[in-house]
Amino acid sequence: MPKRFYIETVGCQMNVLDSELVAASLLAAGYEAVDNRRDADVILFNTCSVRQHAEDKIYSALGRLKHVKDRRPDKIIGVLGCMAQKDRAGIFKRAPHVDLVVGPGQIGQLPLLLAQLGADRTPLLEISLDRRGKPRGEVEDSFEQFDPLRMAEARQARHQAMVRIMFGCDKFCTYCIVPSVRGPEQSRPAREIEAEVAQLADQGCLEVTLLGQTVNSYEDSENGGSVRLADLLERLNGVEGIRRIKFVTNYPRHMDDGLLQAVRDLDKVSPYLHVPAQSGSNAVLKRMKRGYTVEEYRDMLERIRATVPGAAVTSDFIVGFCGETEQDFQQTVDLVRLGRFKNSFIFKYSPRTGTKADELFEDDIPEDVKRRRNNELLAIQNAISQEENDPFVGRTVEILVEGPSKAAHKRESAGQTVQLTGRTVCDRIVVFDGPSGLIGQILPVRIESANSFTLFGRLTFANQEEGRGELRQP
Ligand code: 5AD
Ligand code: SF4
């Protein structure tokens, strides 16, 4: 019988992509995928280190597996990804029943490592070099690139795919663990990305989301010239079969006019820009070492609005960063009010061992203050999201149908109709009723109501005059 594996994934889209690639490599090696821990011979956790909460979740899941391993010592338990790179052998100390600790730069070796474990049950630790004190080239090489040929069966949705265009990060924002655990910034060759997107299109993929920690600092050198993100978008815009191109996450300082013009002019590129601000206070931005002032961020927003009217802009904010005063926080509130983001992800600062902020500053904002600021900012953002969604009521938007909605209460058996969910070109979530055969199609939906997170609508027909010309609108 083939060995069965189960991967549990937490964290960002990069992790979701890594899990897909790991799954594909295991399927190719003859393993079978299962959707729960109980039936699996190999249980893998693809982990996140960006906040303490994400790590706690994994350690408690590992703790609960102790008795499983006592009963079934043949089961293999593996920890992959950012927490593996950060905590290293410390994971074996906290959870001695773990067999395998594999950093994000080594996940491509997984089939080999599992085979090795099968022969000899000595726990294995495979991680990249520490960035500190080593020559850059050596560290880069130790973060092995892993973007094999794509396998449609390993993806959650056949018509949507993420494509890594960059590895790592060089920004070293003082609060952030990513540059240590994901390694130095490296762009993938444009030709390789183009070939991957063409292959995805052949597999029926309609939408690609390009991934990088600072995706708009992408730069590849080709024939002595430089290929920037705007150039790459232009090339991908020409790939037949692809209908939508998104890219995340942008770094404010690299949001240049050439890129904005490409977003405006290329018909497949979504006018959707995720550009985290993190704070509205210059003092805090400086301690975060973000490399811009709030005035510069506001100028960037103005340039976005002027060049790509109607673009959906989204942001991330951290509240309760070291030394954040009420006044600093009010400046963040002001920025959220001014920015009119489609939505914002708001996080309470979580100190990370190994970061500059943890070394230099005291985590001096009490938890209850962090919580209050988080709730306050979220309430303000939600009110704005609602105001931004309301004008869609009565409009017809074009959506890519993704699948059954989370709360799909209407069963398919009851009249072939389920509650489906899809997204507009600007990444707005739309919920409507329809047969599940529509999954993977791009269709017009007339919006009938909206809350701050979701638009609710009804399918219309493509040949109706109504809504024409609105289809590329957010
Ligand atoms: N604490 C809280 N939030 C963090 N982020 C990154 N590091 C931390 C941290 N130490 C947030 C930032 C980033 C998002 C992915 O996670 O807002 O944009
Ligand atoms: Fe972390 Fe800053 Fe890099 Fe984003 S840009 S991954 S927040 S260090």
Coordinates of C-alpha atoms and ligand atoms in Angstrom, one line a residue:
M1 CA 0.0 0.0 0.0
P2 CA 1.4 3.5 -0.8
K3 CA 2.4 5.6 2.2
R4 CA -0.2 8.3 3.0
F5 CA 0.7 11.8 3.9
Y6 CA -1.2 14.8 5.4
I7 CA 0.1 18.4 5.4
E8 CA -1.3 21.0 7.8
T9 CA -0.4 24.5 6.7
V10 CA -0.4 27.7 8.7
G11 CA 0.8 31.2 7.7
C12 CA 1.0 33.1 4.5
Q13 CA 0.4 32.3 0.8
M14 CA 4.1 31.4 0.4
N15 CA 3.5 28.6 2.8
V16 CA 0.4 27.5 1.0
L17 CA 2.4 27.4 -2.2
D18 CA 5.3 25.5 -0.5
S19 CA 2.8 22.9 0.8
E20 CA 1.4 22.4 -2.7
L21 CA 4.9 21.9 -4.0
V22 CA 5.7 19.4 -1.3
A23 CA 2.5 17.6 -1.9
A24 CA 3.3 17.4 -5.6
S25 CA 6.8 16.0 -4.9
L26 CA 5.4 13.3 -2.6
L27 CA 2.6 12.4 -5.1
A28 CA 5.3 12.0 -7.7
A29 CA 7.3 9.8 -5.4
G30 CA 4.3 7.4 -5.0
Y31 CA 2.8 8.7 -1.8
E32 CA -1.0 9.2 -1.5
A33 CA -2.6 12.3 0.0
V34 CA -5.1 12.1 2.8
D35 CA -7.1 14.9 4.4
N36 CA -6.6 14.1 8.1
R37 CA -3.9 13.2 10.6
R38 CA -5.5 9.9 11.7
D39 CA -5.2 8.2 8.3
A40 CA -1.7 9.5 7.6
D41 CA 1.6 7.6 7.9
V42 CA 3.4 10.9 7.5
I43 CA 2.1 13.9 9.3
L44 CA 3.7 17.2 8.2
F45 CA 3.2 20.7 9.6
N46 CA 4.2 23.6 7.4
T47 CA 4.8 26.3 10.0
C48 CA 4.9 30.1 10.5
S49 CA 7.0 32.1 12.8
V50 CA 5.7 35.6 12.1
R51 CA 3.9 35.8 15.4
Q52 CA 4.0 33.8 18.7
H53 CA 0.4 32.6 18.3
A54 CA 1.2 30.7 15.1
E55 CA 4.1 28.9 16.8
D56 CA 2.0 28.1 19.9
K57 CA -0.6 26.5 17.7
I58 CA 1.9 24.1 16.2
Y59 CA 3.6 23.3 19.5
S60 CA 0.3 22.4 21.0
A61 CA -0.7 20.2 18.0
L62 CA 2.7 18.5 18.3
G63 CA 2.1 18.0 22.0
R64 CA -1.2 16.3 21.3
L65 CA 0.5 13.9 18.9
K66 CA 2.8 12.5 21.6
H67 CA 0.4 9.7 22.6
V68 CA -0.3 8.9 18.9
K69 CA 3.4 8.4 18.4
D70 CA 3.5 6.2 21.5
R71 CA 0.9 3.9 20.1
R72 CA 2.1 4.1 16.4
P73 CA 5.8 4.7 16.5
D74 CA 5.9 4.0 12.8
K75 CA 4.1 7.2 12.0
I76 CA 6.5 10.0 10.8
I77 CA 6.0 13.5 12.2
G78 CA 7.7 16.3 10.4
V79 CA 8.0 20.1 11.0
L80 CA 8.6 22.1 7.9
G81 CA 9.0 25.8 7.1
C82 CA 9.8 28.9 9.0
M83 CA 9.5 27.6 12.6
A84 CA 11.9 24.7 11.6
Q85 CA 14.5 27.2 10.4
K86 CA 14.0 29.4 13.5
D87 CA 13.8 26.8 16.3
R88 CA 16.0 24.2 14.7
A89 CA 17.0 21.4 17.0
G90 CA 15.1 23.1 19.8
I91 CA 12.0 21.5 18.2
F92 CA 13.3 18.0 19.1
K93 CA 13.9 19.2 22.7
R94 CA 10.3 20.5 23.1
A95 CA 8.8 17.6 21.1
P96 CA 11.1 14.6 21.1
H97 CA 8.6 12.5 19.1
V98 CA 9.3 14.7 16.0
D99 CA 11.3 12.8 13.3
L100 CA 12.0 15.6 10.8
V101 CA 12.8 19.3 11.0
V102 CA 13.1 20.8 7.5
G103 CA 13.6 24.5 6.7
P104 CA 11.9 26.4 3.9
G105 CA 15.2 26.1 1.9
Q106 CA 15.2 22.3 2.1
I107 CA 11.6 21.3 1.5
G108 CA 12.6 20.1 -2.0
Q109 CA 14.5 17.3 -0.4
L110 CA 11.5 15.9 1.4
P111 CA 11.0 12.6 -0.6
L112 CA 14.7 11.8 -0.1
L113 CA 14.6 12.7 3.6
L114 CA 11.6 10.5 4.2
A115 CA 13.2 7.6 2.4
Q116 CA 16.3 8.1 4.6
L117 CA 14.1 8.1 7.7
G118 CA 12.4 4.9 6.5
A119 CA 15.8 3.1 6.5
D120 CA 17.1 4.6 9.7
R121 CA 14.9 6.2 12.3
T122 CA 17.5 8.7 13.5
P123 CA 15.7 12.2 13.6
L124 CA 16.8 14.5 10.8
L125 CA 17.5 18.2 10.9
E126 CA 17.9 19.9 7.5
I127 CA 18.0 23.7 7.6
S128 CA 19.8 26.6 5.9
L129 CA 22.8 28.6 7.2
D130 CA 22.3 31.4 9.7
R131 CA 22.5 34.7 7.8
R132 CA 24.7 36.3 10.4
G133 CA 28.5 36.1 9.9
K134 CA 28.4 34.1 6.7
P135 CA 29.2 35.3 3.2
R136 CA 26.0 36.2 1.3
G137 CA 26.7 33.8 -1.6
E138 CA 27.1 30.8 0.8
V139 CA 23.9 31.7 2.7
E140 CA 22.0 32.2 -0.6
D141 CA 23.1 28.7 -1.8
S142 CA 21.9 27.2 1.5
F143 CA 18.4 28.4 0.8
E144 CA 17.8 26.0 -2.1
Q145 CA 15.3 27.2 -4.7
F146 CA 12.4 24.8 -5.1
D147 CA 9.9 25.5 -7.8
P148 CA 9.4 22.2 -9.7
L149 CA 7.0 21.6 -12.5
R150 CA 3.4 22.2 -11.3
M151 CA 1.0 19.4 -10.7
A152 CA -2.7 20.4 -11.0
E153 CA -3.7 17.6 -8.7
A154 CA -1.7 19.1 -5.8
R155 CA -3.6 22.4 -6.0
Q156 CA -6.7 23.3 -4.1
A157 CA -8.2 24.9 -7.2
R158 CA -7.2 24.0 -10.7
H159 CA -8.0 27.4 -12.1
Q160 CA -6.0 29.5 -9.7
A161 CA -2.3 29.2 -8.8
M162 CA 0.3 31.1 -6.9
V163 CA 3.7 31.5 -8.5
R164 CA 6.8 32.4 -6.5
I165 CA 8.8 35.1 -8.2
M166 CA 11.1 35.9 -5.3
F167 CA 12.7 34.2 -2.4
G168 CA 13.5 35.8 0.9
C169 CA 13.7 39.4 2.1
D170 CA 16.5 41.9 2.6
K171 CA 14.5 44.7 4.4
F172 CA 15.1 43.6 8.0
C173 CA 12.2 45.5 9.4
T174 CA 13.1 45.4 13.1
Y175 CA 10.0 43.4 14.2
C176 CA 10.2 40.8 11.5
I177 CA 11.6 37.3 11.5
V178 CA 11.1 36.7 7.8
P179 CA 14.6 37.7 6.6
S180 CA 16.2 35.3 9.0
V181 CA 14.0 32.3 8.3
R182 CA 13.4 32.8 4.5
G183 CA 16.9 34.0 3.7
P184 CA 18.4 36.6 1.4
E185 CA 16.2 38.2 -1.3
Q186 CA 16.6 36.4 -4.7
S187 CA 14.6 36.9 -7.8
R188 CA 13.7 33.9 -10.0
P189 CA 14.7 34.2 -13.6
A190 CA 11.9 35.8 -15.7
R191 CA 12.1 33.1 -18.3
E192 CA 11.5 30.4 -15.7
I193 CA 8.5 32.3 -14.4
E194 CA 7.1 32.8 -17.8
A195 CA 7.4 29.1 -18.6
E196 CA 5.7 28.2 -15.3
V197 CA 2.8 30.5 -16.0
A198 CA 2.4 29.1 -19.5
Q199 CA 2.4 25.6 -18.1
L200 CA -0.3 26.6 -15.5
A201 CA -2.4 28.1 -18.4
D202 CA -2.1 24.8 -20.2
Q203 CA -3.4 23.1 -17.0
G204 CA -6.5 25.3 -17.2
C205 CA -5.4 28.0 -14.8
L206 CA -7.1 31.4 -15.3
E207 CA -5.6 33.4 -12.4
V208 CA -2.1 33.6 -11.2
T209 CA -0.9 35.4 -8.0
L210 CA 2.8 36.3 -8.1
L211 CA 4.4 35.9 -4.7
G212 CA 7.3 37.7 -3.1
Q213 CA 7.9 39.3 0.4
T214 CA 8.6 42.5 -1.4
V215 CA 7.3 41.6 -4.8
N216 CA 7.7 45.0 -6.4
S217 CA 11.5 44.9 -5.8
Y218 CA 11.6 42.0 -8.3
E219 CA 14.6 42.3 -10.6
D220 CA 16.2 39.8 -12.9
S221 CA 19.1 40.4 -15.2
E222 CA 18.7 39.0 -18.7
N223 CA 20.9 39.6 -21.8
G224 CA 22.7 42.3 -19.9
G225 CA 19.5 44.2 -19.2
S226 CA 17.2 44.3 -16.2
V227 CA 13.7 42.8 -16.0
R228 CA 11.6 44.6 -13.3
L229 CA 8.1 43.6 -12.1
A230 CA 6.4 45.9 -14.6
D231 CA 8.3 44.1 -17.5
L232 CA 7.5 40.7 -16.1
L233 CA 3.8 41.7 -15.8
E234 CA 3.8 42.7 -19.5
R235 CA 5.3 39.4 -20.5
L236 CA 2.9 37.4 -18.4
N237 CA 0.0 39.5 -19.8
G238 CA 0.8 37.9 -23.1
V239 CA 0.4 34.3 -21.9
E240 CA -2.6 32.8 -23.7
G241 CA -5.3 31.4 -21.4
I242 CA -4.4 33.5 -18.3
R243 CA -7.2 35.9 -17.5
R244 CA -6.1 37.6 -14.3
I245 CA -2.7 38.4 -12.7
K246 CA -2.3 39.5 -9.1
F247 CA 0.8 40.1 -7.1
V248 CA 1.6 40.4 -3.4
T249 CA 3.2 41.8 -1.1
N250 CA 4.3 45.3 -2.2
Y251 CA 6.9 47.4 -0.3
P252 CA 5.8 51.1 -0.3
R253 CA 9.2 52.5 -1.4
H254 CA 9.3 50.4 -4.6
M255 CA 5.8 51.4 -5.8
D256 CA 7.2 53.3 -8.8
D257 CA 5.2 55.0 -11.6
G258 CA 6.3 52.4 -14.2
L259 CA 4.7 49.7 -12.1
L260 CA 1.5 51.7 -11.6
Q261 CA 1.3 52.4 -15.3
A262 CA 1.7 48.7 -16.0
V263 CA -1.2 48.0 -13.6
R264 CA -3.3 50.6 -15.4
D265 CA -2.5 49.5 -18.9
L266 CA -2.2 45.7 -18.9
D267 CA -5.7 44.3 -19.2
K268 CA -5.1 41.1 -17.2
V269 CA -3.4 42.7 -14.3
S270 CA -5.7 43.3 -11.3
P271 CA -6.0 46.8 -10.1
Y272 CA -5.5 45.5 -6.6
L273 CA -2.5 46.5 -4.5
H274 CA -1.5 45.2 -1.1
V275 CA 1.0 47.7 0.3
P276 CA 1.4 47.4 4.1
A277 CA 1.9 50.7 5.9
Q278 CA 2.4 49.1 9.4
S279 CA 2.0 52.4 11.2
G280 CA 1.0 56.0 10.7
S281 CA 3.6 57.4 13.1
N282 CA 7.0 58.5 11.8
A283 CA 8.6 57.7 15.2
V284 CA 7.2 54.2 15.1
L285 CA 8.1 53.7 11.4
K286 CA 11.6 54.7 12.2
R287 CA 11.9 52.2 15.1
M288 CA 10.5 49.6 12.7
K289 CA 13.1 50.6 10.2
R290 CA 10.5 50.6 7.4
G291 CA 12.5 53.1 5.3
Y292 CA 9.7 55.6 4.6
T293 CA 7.8 58.4 6.4
V294 CA 4.0 58.6 6.6
E295 CA 4.2 61.6 4.2
E296 CA 5.9 59.4 1.7
Y297 CA 3.4 56.6 2.1
R298 CA 0.6 59.2 1.6
D299 CA 2.2 60.5 -1.5
M300 CA 2.4 56.9 -2.8
L301 CA -1.3 56.5 -2.1
E302 CA -2.0 59.7 -4.1
R303 CA 0.1 58.4 -7.0
I304 CA -1.9 55.1 -6.9
R305 CA -5.2 56.9 -6.9
A306 CA -4.1 59.3 -9.7
T307 CA -2.6 56.6 -12.0
V308 CA -5.0 53.6 -11.3
P309 CA -8.4 55.2 -10.4
G310 CA -10.6 52.7 -8.7
A311 CA -7.7 50.5 -7.6
A312 CA -8.4 48.5 -4.4
V313 CA -5.6 49.2 -1.9
T314 CA -5.1 47.0 1.1
S315 CA -2.7 47.3 4.0
D316 CA -1.2 45.7 7.1
F317 CA -0.8 47.4 10.5
I318 CA 1.0 46.4 13.7
V319 CA -0.4 48.0 16.9
G320 CA 1.3 48.1 20.2
F321 CA 4.8 48.1 18.8
C322 CA 7.5 49.0 21.3
G323 CA 7.1 52.5 22.6
E324 CA 3.9 53.2 20.6
T325 CA 2.1 56.2 22.4
E326 CA -1.6 57.0 22.2
Q327 CA -0.5 59.8 19.9
D328 CA 1.4 57.4 17.6
F329 CA -1.7 55.2 17.6
Q330 CA -3.9 58.1 16.7
Q331 CA -1.7 58.8 13.7
T332 CA -2.2 55.3 12.6
V333 CA -6.0 55.8 12.9
D334 CA -5.6 59.0 10.8
L335 CA -3.8 57.0 8.1
V336 CA -6.5 54.3 8.0
R337 CA -9.1 57.0 7.7
L338 CA -7.2 58.8 4.9
G339 CA -6.1 55.6 3.1
R340 CA -9.7 54.2 2.7
F341 CA -8.2 50.8 2.3
K342 CA -10.4 48.0 0.9
N343 CA -9.4 46.1 4.0
S344 CA -6.5 46.0 6.4
F345 CA -4.9 43.2 8.3
I346 CA -4.3 44.4 11.8
F347 CA -1.9 42.6 14.2
K348 CA -0.8 43.1 17.8
Y349 CA 3.0 43.3 18.0
S350 CA 4.5 40.0 18.9
P351 CA 8.2 40.0 19.9
R352 CA 10.3 37.6 17.9
T353 CA 13.6 36.2 19.2
G354 CA 16.4 37.0 16.8
T355 CA 15.0 40.3 15.5
K356 CA 16.4 43.8 16.1
A357 CA 13.3 45.0 17.9
D358 CA 13.5 42.2 20.4
E359 CA 17.2 43.0 21.0
L360 CA 16.9 46.8 21.2
F361 CA 13.5 47.7 22.5
E362 CA 11.2 46.7 25.4
D363 CA 7.9 45.2 24.5
D364 CA 6.3 47.8 26.8
I365 CA 2.7 48.0 25.6
P366 CA 0.5 46.0 27.9
E367 CA -1.6 43.2 26.2
D368 CA -4.9 44.9 27.1
V369 CA -3.7 48.2 25.4
K370 CA -2.6 46.2 22.3
R371 CA -6.0 44.5 22.3
R372 CA -8.0 47.8 22.6
R373 CA -6.0 49.5 19.9
N374 CA -6.4 46.4 17.6
N375 CA -10.2 46.4 18.2
E376 CA -10.5 50.2 17.7
L377 CA -8.5 50.2 14.4
L378 CA -10.4 47.2 13.2
A379 CA -13.8 48.9 13.9
I380 CA -12.7 52.0 12.0
Q381 CA -11.4 49.9 9.1
N382 CA -14.5 47.8 9.0
A383 CA -16.7 50.9 8.8
I384 CA -14.6 52.1 5.8
S385 CA -14.7 48.7 4.1
Q386 CA -18.5 48.8 4.4
E387 CA -18.6 52.3 2.9
E388 CA -16.3 51.1 0.1
N389 CA -18.5 48.0 -0.6
D390 CA -21.9 49.8 -0.5
P391 CA -21.6 51.4 -3.9
F392 CA -21.4 48.0 -5.5
V393 CA -25.0 47.3 -4.6
G394 CA -26.9 47.4 -7.9
R395 CA -23.7 47.0 -10.0
T396 CA -22.7 43.9 -12.0
V397 CA -19.2 42.7 -11.5
E398 CA -17.2 39.9 -13.1
I399 CA -16.1 37.2 -10.8
L400 CA -14.0 34.1 -10.9
V401 CA -16.0 31.4 -9.2
E402 CA -13.8 29.7 -6.6
G403 CA -15.9 27.1 -4.8
P404 CA -18.6 26.5 -2.3
S405 CA -18.8 29.3 0.3
K406 CA -17.7 28.5 3.9
A407 CA -21.2 28.6 5.1
A408 CA -22.6 26.6 2.1
H409 CA -25.9 25.8 3.8
K410 CA -27.8 25.0 0.7
R411 CA -26.8 21.4 -0.2
E412 CA -26.2 20.5 -3.8
S413 CA -28.6 17.6 -3.5
A414 CA -31.4 20.0 -2.7
G415 CA -32.0 21.3 -6.2
Q416 CA -28.4 21.4 -7.6
T417 CA -27.8 24.8 -6.0
V418 CA -25.1 25.6 -3.5
Q419 CA -23.8 28.8 -2.1
L420 CA -20.7 29.7 -4.1
T421 CA -18.0 32.2 -3.6
G422 CA -15.8 34.0 -6.0
R423 CA -13.7 37.1 -6.3
T424 CA -13.8 40.3 -8.4
V425 CA -10.7 41.4 -10.2
C426 CA -10.0 43.6 -7.2
D427 CA -10.1 40.7 -4.8
R428 CA -13.5 41.4 -3.3
I429 CA -15.3 38.3 -2.1
V430 CA -18.7 37.7 -3.7
V431 CA -21.2 35.1 -2.5
F432 CA -24.1 33.9 -4.6
D433 CA -26.2 30.8 -5.4
G434 CA -25.5 28.6 -8.3
P435 CA -24.6 25.0 -9.4
S436 CA -21.1 23.9 -8.5
G437 CA -20.4 23.2 -12.2
L438 CA -19.7 26.9 -12.4
I439 CA -16.5 26.6 -10.4
G440 CA -13.6 27.9 -12.4
Q441 CA -15.7 30.1 -14.7
I442 CA -15.6 33.9 -14.9
L443 CA -19.1 35.2 -14.8
P444 CA -21.1 38.4 -14.2
V445 CA -22.9 38.7 -10.9
R446 CA -25.3 41.5 -9.9
I447 CA -24.7 42.7 -6.4
E448 CA -27.7 42.9 -4.2
S449 CA -26.3 43.6 -0.7
A450 CA -22.9 44.1 1.0
N451 CA -21.3 43.9 4.4
S452 CA -17.8 45.0 5.2
F453 CA -16.2 41.7 4.1
T454 CA -18.5 40.3 1.4
L455 CA -20.7 41.3 -1.5
F456 CA -23.9 39.2 -2.0
G457 CA -25.3 38.8 -5.5
R458 CA -27.2 36.9 -8.1
L459 CA -25.8 35.5 -11.4
T460 CA -26.8 37.5 -14.5
F461 CA -26.1 36.6 -18.1
A462 CA -23.1 37.7 -19.9
N463 CA -25.0 39.0 -22.9
Q464 CA -27.2 41.4 -20.8
E465 CA -26.4 45.0 -21.7
E466 CA -26.7 46.0 -18.1
G467 CA -23.3 46.1 -16.4
R468 CA -21.4 46.4 -19.5
G469 CA -18.3 48.5 -19.2
E470 CA -18.4 47.9 -15.4
L471 CA -16.8 44.6 -15.7
R472 CA -13.2 45.6 -15.1
Q473 CA -14.3 47.8 -12.2
P474 CA -13.3 46.6 -8.8
Ligands
5AD1 N1 4.3 41.0 15.3 C1 3.1 41.3 14.7 N2 2.9 41.4 13.4 C2 3.9 41.1 12.6 N3 4.0 41.1 11.3 C3 5.3 40.8 10.9 N4 6.0 40.6 12.0 C4 5.2 40.8 13.1 C5 5.4 40.7 14.5 N5 6.6 40.5 15.0 C6 2.9 41.4 10.4 C7 3.2 42.6 9.5 C8 3.4 42.0 8.1 C9 2.4 40.8 8.2 C10 2.6 39.7 7.3 O1 2.6 40.3 9.6 O2 2.1 43.5 9.5 O3 3.0 42.8 7.0
SF4_2 FE1 9.3 41.3 7.1 FE2 9.7 43.9 6.4 FE3 10.6 41.8 4.8 FE4 8.0 42.3 4.9 S1 9.6 43.8 4.2 S2 9.0 40.3 5.1 S3 7.7 43.0 7.1 S4 11.3 42.3 6.9

